[in-house]
mmCIF file of C-alpha atoms and ligand atoms in Angstrom:
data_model
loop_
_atom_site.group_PDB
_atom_site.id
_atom_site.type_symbol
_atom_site.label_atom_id
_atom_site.label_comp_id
_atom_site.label_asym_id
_atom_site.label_seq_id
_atom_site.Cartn_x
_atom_site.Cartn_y
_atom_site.Cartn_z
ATOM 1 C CA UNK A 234 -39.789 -51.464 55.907
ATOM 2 C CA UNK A 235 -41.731 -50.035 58.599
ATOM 3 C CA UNK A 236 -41.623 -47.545 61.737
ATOM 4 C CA UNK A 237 -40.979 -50.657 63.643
ATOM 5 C CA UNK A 238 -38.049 -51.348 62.233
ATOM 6 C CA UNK A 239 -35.802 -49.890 64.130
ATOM 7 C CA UNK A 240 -32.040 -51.911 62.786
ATOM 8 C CA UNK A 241 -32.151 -52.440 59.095
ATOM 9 C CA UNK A 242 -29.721 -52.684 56.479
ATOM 10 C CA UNK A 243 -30.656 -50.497 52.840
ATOM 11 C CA UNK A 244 -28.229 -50.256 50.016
ATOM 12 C CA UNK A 245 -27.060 -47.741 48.337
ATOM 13 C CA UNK A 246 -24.325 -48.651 46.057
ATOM 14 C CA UNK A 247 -23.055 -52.005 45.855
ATOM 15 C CA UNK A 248 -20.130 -51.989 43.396
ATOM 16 C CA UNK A 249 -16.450 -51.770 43.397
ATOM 17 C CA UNK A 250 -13.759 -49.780 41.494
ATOM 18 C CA UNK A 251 -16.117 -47.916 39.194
ATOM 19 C CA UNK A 252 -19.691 -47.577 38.867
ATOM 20 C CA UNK A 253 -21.099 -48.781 35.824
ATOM 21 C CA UNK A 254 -24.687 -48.033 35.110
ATOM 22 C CA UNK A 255 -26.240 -49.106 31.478
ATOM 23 C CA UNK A 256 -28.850 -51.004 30.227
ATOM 24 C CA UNK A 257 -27.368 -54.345 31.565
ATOM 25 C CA UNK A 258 -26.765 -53.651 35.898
ATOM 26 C CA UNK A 259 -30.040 -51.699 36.090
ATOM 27 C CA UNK A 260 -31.394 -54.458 38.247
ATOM 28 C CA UNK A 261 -28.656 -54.562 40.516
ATOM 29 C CA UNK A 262 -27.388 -51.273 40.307
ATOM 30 C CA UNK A 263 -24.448 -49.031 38.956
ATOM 31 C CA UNK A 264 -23.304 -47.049 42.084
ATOM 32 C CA UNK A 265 -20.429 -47.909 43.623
ATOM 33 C CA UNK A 266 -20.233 -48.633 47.860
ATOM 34 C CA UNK A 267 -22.665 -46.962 50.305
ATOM 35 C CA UNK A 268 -24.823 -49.087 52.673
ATOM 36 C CA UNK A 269 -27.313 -47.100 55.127
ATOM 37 C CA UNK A 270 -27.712 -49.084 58.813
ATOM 38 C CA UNK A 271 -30.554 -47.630 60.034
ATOM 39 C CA UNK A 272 -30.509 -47.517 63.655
ATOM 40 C CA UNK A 273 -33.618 -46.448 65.971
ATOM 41 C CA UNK A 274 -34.173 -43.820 64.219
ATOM 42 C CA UNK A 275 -30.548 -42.769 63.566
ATOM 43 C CA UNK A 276 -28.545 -43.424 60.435
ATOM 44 C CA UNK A 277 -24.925 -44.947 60.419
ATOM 45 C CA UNK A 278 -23.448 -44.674 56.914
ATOM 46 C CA UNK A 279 -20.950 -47.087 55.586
ATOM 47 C CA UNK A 280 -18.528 -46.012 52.778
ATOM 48 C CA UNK A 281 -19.306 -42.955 51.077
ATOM 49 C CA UNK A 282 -19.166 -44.230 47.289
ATOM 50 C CA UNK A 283 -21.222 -42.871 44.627
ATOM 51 C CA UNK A 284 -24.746 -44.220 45.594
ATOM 52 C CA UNK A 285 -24.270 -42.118 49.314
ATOM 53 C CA UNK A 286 -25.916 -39.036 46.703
ATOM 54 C CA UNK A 287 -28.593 -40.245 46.942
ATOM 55 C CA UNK A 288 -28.827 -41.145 50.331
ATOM 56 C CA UNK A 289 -27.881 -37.925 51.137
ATOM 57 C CA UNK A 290 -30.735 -36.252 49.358
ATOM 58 C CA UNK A 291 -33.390 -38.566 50.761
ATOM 59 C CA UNK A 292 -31.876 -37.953 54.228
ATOM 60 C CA UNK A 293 -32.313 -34.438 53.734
ATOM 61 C CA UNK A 294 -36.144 -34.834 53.162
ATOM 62 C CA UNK A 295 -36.346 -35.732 57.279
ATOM 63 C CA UNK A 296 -35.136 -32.200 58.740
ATOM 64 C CA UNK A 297 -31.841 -31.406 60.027
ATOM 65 C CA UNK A 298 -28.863 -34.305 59.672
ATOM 66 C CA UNK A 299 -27.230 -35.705 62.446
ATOM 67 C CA UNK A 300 -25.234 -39.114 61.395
ATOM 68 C CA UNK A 301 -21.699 -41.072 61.306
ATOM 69 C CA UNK A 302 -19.611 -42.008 58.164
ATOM 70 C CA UNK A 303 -17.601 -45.106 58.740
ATOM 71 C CA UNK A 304 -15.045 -45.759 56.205
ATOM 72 C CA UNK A 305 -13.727 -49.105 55.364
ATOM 73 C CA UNK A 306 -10.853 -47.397 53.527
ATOM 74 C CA UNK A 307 -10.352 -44.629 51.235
ATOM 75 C CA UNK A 308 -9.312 -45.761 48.180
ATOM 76 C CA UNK A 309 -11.700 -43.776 45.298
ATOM 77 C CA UNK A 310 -14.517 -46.570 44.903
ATOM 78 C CA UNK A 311 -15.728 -45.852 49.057
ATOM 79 C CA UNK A 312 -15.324 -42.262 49.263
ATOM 80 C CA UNK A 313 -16.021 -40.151 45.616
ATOM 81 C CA UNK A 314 -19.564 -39.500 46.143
ATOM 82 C CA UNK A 315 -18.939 -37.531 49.709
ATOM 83 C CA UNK A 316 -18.662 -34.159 47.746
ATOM 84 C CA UNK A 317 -21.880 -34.966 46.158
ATOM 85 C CA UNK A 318 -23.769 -35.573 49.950
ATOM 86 C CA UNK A 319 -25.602 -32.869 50.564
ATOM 87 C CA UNK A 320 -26.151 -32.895 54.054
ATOM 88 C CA UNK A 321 -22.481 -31.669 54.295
ATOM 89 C CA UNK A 322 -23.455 -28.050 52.619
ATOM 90 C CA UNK A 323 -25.720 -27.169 55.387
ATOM 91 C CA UNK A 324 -24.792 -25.893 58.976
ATOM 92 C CA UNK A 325 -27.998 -27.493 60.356
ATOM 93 C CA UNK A 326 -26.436 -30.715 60.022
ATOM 94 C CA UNK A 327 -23.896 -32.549 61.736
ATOM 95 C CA UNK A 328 -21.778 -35.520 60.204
ATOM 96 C CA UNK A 329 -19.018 -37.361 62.333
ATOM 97 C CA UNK A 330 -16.467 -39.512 60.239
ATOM 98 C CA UNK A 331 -14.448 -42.253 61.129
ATOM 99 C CA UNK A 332 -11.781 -44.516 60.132
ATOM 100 C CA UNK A 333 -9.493 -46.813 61.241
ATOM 101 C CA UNK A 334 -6.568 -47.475 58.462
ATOM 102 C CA UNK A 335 -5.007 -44.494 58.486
ATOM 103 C CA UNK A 336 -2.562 -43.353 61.221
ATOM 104 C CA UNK A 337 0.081 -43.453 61.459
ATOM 105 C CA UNK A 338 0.921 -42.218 57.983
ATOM 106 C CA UNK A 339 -2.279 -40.075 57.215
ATOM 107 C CA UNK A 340 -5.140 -39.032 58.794
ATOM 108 C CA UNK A 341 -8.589 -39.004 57.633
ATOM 109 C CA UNK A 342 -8.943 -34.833 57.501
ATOM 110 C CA UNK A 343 -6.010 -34.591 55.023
ATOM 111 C CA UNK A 344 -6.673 -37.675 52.900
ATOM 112 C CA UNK A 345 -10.197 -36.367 52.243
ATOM 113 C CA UNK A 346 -9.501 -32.578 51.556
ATOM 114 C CA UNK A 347 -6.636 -33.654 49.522
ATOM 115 C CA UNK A 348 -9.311 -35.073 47.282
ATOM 116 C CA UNK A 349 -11.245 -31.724 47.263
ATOM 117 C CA UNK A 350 -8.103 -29.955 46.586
ATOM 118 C CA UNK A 351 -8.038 -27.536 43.132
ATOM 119 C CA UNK A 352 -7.517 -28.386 40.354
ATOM 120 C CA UNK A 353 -9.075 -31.749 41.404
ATOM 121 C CA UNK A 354 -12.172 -30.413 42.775
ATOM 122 C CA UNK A 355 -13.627 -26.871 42.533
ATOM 123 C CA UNK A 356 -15.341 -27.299 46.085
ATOM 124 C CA UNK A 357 -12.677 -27.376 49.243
ATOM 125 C CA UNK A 358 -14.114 -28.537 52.595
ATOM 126 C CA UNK A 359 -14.008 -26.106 54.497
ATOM 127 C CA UNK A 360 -16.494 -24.466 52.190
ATOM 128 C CA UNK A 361 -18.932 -27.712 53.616
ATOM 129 C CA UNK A 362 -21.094 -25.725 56.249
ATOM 130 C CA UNK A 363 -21.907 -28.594 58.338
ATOM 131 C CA UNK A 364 -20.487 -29.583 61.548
ATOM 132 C CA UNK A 365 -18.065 -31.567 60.763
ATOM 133 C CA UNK A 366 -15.345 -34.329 63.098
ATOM 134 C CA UNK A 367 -12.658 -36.387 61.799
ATOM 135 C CA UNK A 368 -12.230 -39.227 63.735
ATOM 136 C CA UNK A 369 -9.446 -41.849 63.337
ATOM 137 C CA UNK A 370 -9.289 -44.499 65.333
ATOM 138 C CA UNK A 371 -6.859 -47.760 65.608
ATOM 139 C CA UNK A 372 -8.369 -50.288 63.733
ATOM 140 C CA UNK A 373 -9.631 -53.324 66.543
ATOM 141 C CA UNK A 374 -11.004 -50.605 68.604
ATOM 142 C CA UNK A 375 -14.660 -50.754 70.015
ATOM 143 C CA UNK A 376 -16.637 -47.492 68.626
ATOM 144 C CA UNK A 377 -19.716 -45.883 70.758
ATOM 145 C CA UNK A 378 -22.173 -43.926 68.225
ATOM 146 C CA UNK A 379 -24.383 -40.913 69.656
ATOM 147 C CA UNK A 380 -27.389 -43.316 68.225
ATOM 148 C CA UNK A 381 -26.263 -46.017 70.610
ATOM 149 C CA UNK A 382 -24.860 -48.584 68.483
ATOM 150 C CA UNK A 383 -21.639 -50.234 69.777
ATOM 151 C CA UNK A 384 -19.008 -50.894 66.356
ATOM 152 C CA UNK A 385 -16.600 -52.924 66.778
ATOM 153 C CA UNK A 386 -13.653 -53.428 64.227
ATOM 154 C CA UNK A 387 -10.989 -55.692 62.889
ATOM 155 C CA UNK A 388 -8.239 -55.514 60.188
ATOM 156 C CA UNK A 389 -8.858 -56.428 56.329
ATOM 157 C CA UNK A 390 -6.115 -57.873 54.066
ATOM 158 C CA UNK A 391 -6.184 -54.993 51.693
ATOM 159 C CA UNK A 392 -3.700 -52.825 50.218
ATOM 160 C CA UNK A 393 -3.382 -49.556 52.160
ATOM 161 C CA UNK A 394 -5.182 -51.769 54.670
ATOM 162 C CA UNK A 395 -9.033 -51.550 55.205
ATOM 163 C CA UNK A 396 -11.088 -51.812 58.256
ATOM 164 C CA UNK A 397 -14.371 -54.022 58.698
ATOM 165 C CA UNK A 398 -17.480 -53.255 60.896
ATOM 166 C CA UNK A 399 -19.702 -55.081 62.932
ATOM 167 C CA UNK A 400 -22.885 -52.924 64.138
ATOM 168 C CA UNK A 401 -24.236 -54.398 67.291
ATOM 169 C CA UNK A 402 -28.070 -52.283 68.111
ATOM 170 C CA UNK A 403 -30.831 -54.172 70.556
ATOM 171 C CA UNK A 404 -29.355 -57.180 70.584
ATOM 172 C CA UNK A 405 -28.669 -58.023 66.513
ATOM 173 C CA UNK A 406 -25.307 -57.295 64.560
ATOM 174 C CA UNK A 407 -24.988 -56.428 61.128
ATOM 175 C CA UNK A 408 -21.349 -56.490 59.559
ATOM 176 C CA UNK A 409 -20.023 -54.889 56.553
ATOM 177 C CA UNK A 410 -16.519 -56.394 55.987
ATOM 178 C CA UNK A 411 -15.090 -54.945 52.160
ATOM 179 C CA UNK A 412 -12.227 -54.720 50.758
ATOM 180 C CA UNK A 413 -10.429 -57.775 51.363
ATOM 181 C CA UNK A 414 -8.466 -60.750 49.912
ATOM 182 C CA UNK A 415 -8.874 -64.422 51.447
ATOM 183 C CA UNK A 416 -6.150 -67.109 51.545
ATOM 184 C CA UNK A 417 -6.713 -69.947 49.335
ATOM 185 C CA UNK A 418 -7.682 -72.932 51.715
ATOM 186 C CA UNK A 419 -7.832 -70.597 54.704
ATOM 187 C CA UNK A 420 -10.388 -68.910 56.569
ATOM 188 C CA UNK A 421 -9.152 -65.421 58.218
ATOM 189 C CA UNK A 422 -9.496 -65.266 61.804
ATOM 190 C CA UNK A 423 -9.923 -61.213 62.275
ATOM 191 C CA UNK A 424 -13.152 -62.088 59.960
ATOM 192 C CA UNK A 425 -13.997 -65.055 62.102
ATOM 193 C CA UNK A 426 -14.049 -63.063 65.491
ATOM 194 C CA UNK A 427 -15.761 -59.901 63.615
ATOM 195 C CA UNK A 428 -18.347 -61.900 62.287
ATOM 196 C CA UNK A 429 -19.085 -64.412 64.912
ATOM 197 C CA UNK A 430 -23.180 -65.100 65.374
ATOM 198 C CA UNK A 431 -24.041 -61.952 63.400
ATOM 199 C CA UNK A 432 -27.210 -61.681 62.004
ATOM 200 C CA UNK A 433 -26.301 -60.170 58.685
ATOM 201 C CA UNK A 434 -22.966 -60.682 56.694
ATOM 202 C CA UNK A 435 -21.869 -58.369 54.159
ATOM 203 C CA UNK A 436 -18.520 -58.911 52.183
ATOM 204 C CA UNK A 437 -16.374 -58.835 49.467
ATOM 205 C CA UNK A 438 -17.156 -60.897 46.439
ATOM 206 C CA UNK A 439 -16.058 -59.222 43.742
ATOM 207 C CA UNK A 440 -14.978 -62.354 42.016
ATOM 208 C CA UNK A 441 -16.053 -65.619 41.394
ATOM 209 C CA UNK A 442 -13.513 -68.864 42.789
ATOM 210 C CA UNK A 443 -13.040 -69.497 38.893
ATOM 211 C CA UNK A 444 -11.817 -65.866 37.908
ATOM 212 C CA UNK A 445 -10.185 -65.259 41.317
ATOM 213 C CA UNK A 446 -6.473 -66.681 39.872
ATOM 214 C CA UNK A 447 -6.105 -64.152 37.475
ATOM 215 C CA UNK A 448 -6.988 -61.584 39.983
ATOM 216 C CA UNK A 449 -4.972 -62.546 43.154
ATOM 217 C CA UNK A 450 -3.191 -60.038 45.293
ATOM 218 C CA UNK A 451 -5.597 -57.394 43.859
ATOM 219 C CA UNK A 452 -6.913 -57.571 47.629
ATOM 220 C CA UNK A 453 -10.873 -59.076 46.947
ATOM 221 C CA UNK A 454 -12.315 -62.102 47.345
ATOM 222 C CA UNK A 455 -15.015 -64.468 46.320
ATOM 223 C CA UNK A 456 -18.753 -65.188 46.731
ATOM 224 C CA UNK A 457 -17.464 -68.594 47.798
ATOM 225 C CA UNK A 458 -14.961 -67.866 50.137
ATOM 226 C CA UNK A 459 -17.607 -65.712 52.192
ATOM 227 C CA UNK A 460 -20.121 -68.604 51.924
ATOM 228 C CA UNK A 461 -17.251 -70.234 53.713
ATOM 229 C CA UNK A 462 -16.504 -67.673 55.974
ATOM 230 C CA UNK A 463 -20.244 -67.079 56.948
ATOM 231 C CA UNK A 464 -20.560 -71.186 57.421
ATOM 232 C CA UNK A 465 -18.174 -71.444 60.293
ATOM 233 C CA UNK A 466 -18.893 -68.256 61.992
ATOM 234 C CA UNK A 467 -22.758 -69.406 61.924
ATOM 235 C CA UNK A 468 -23.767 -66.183 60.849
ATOM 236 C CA UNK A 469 -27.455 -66.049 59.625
ATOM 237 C CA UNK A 470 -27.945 -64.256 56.059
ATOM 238 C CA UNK A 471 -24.512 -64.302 54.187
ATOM 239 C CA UNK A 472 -24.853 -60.595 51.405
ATOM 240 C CA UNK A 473 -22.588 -60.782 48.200
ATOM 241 C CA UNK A 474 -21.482 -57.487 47.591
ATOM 242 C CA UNK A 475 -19.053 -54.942 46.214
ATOM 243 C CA UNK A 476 -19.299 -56.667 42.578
ATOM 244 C CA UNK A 477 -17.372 -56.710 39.960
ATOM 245 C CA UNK A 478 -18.086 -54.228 37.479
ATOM 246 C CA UNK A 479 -17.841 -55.908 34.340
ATOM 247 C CA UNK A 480 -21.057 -58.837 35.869
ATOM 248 C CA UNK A 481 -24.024 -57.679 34.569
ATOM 249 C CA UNK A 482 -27.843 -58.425 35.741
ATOM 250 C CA UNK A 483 -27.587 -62.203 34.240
ATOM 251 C CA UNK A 484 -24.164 -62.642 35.537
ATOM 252 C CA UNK A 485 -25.248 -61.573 39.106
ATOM 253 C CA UNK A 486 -28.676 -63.625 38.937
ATOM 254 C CA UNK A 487 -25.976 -66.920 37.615
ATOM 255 C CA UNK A 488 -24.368 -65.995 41.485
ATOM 256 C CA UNK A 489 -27.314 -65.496 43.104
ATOM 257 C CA UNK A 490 -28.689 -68.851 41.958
ATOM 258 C CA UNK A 491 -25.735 -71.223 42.961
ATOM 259 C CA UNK A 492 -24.527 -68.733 45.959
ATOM 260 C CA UNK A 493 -28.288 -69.768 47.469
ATOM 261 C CA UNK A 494 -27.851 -73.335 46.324
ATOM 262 C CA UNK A 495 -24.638 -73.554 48.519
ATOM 263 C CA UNK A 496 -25.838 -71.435 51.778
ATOM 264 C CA UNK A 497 -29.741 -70.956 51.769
ATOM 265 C CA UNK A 498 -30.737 -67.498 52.330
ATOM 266 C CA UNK A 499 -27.871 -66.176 50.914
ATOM 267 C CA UNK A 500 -28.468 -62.710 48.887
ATOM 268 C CA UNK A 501 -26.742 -60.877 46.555
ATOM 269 C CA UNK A 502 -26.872 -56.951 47.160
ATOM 270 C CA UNK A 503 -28.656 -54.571 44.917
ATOM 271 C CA UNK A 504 -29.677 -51.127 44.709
ATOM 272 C CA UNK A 505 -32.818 -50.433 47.053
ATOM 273 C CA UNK A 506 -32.762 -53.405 48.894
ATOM 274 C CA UNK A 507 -33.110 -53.396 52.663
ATOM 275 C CA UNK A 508 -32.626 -56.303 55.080
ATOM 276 C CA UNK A 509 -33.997 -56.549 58.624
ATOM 277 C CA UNK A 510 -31.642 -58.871 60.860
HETATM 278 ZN ZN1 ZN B 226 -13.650 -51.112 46.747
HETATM 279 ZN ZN1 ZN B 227 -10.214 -50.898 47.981
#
């Protein structure tokens, strides 16, 4: 990474459900979902799982905060790390979130202080000094960031629903579509139209297309049904992400191996690693 790169990709966490660090996912990492878009200078945030702590903490090395959360969804695995984000306990800083599943039910406010509510937490927000906006928006709208970035964003097959991202900066797109469940045989067309030409593809493969049977309707997908997906939307480097818990390093390096085989350039996500589209 240099100065001169001004769109990049770094992550932060790239698990699902549960982090899980030991001796065996050191290489790729224990933290569950948090990927940093760096953006001219600006930082978009995506999913505040548990690796966003130390994001937060390395953002707060660089002066006062000013930066969007965008939430796929808010199930525990892509939100438990925001009380542990310190830019939020500062009122130097200022931290916009956003999501798009929500309404008409919920809203993003209450979901999230409900989580910070005693007994379950000892911290409530509104004991976060920063300035803080909750933003929910109707998933398939077109987002404008203060950094510049233009989001646009398109249902997931989830359940609770989910929302995925495509972050369009000078001329590039990186998307970040998790959690979501394919159709055997089928290619989903809100994925197809989010993903079209991007430069950088991250998604869902928690499973592999030989354990996915005894894990359908559980609303992820497969390292092979994004190679799929990534194929006919020409997309240019397809990221495996939001693994499984359970696949350690030699598991991950197995899918790394014959996920490259199938669709060169294809990476599997770890901890620390940043991608320039
Ligand atoms: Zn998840
Ligand atoms: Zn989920």
């Amino acid at each position: 990474m240099t100065a001169d790169d001004k769109f990049y990709a770094r992550f932060w966490g790239v698990r699902g459900s549960i982090p899980c660090p030991g001796p065996d996912t050191v290489r790729y990492g224990g933290n569950t979902s948090c990927v940093e878009i760096g953006c001219g200078g600006s930082t978009i945030i995506l999913d505040a799982g548990t690796g966003i702590r130390e994001l937060g903490d390395a953002m707060m090395k660089n002066g006062p905060v000013d930066t969007d959360i965008l939430f796929t969804h808010t199930h525990f695995d892509h939100i438990v790390g925001l009380p542990f984000f310190a830019p939020l306990y500062s009122r130097d800083n200022t931290v916009r979130l956003w999501s798009g599943h929500l309404m008409p039910e919920h809203n993003l406010e209450e979901v999230l202080c409900e989580m910070l509510m005693a007994p379950l937490f000892p911290i409530p927000m509104d004991i976060m000094a920063a300035d803080k906006s909750f933003n929910d928006f109707r998933c398939g709208e077109t987002l404008t960031l203060k950094c510049g970035a233009t989001v646009r964003t398109g249902p997931l097959n989830h359940p609770n629903r989910a929302t995925g991202y495509r972050v369009e900066y000078d001329g590039r797109a990186i998307c970040y579509v998790t959690d979501t469940e394919h159709v055997e045989g089928q290619l989903d067309q809100n994925i197809l139209d989010l993903i079209d030409g991007a430069d950088i593809f991250i998604y869902d493969a928690t499973y592999t297309d030989e354990e996915y049977p005894n894990f359908k309707g559980w609303g992820h997908s497969t390292w092979q049904a994004g190679s799929a997906l990534a194929d006919a939307a020409n997309v240019g480097t397809f990221v495996v992400f939001h693994h499984e818990p359970t696949h350690d390093d030699a598991f991950m390096d197995a899918v790394a191996k014959q996920a490259a085989a199938k669709r060169s350039g294809t990476v599997v996500a770890r901890e620390g690693m940043a991608l320039v589209p």
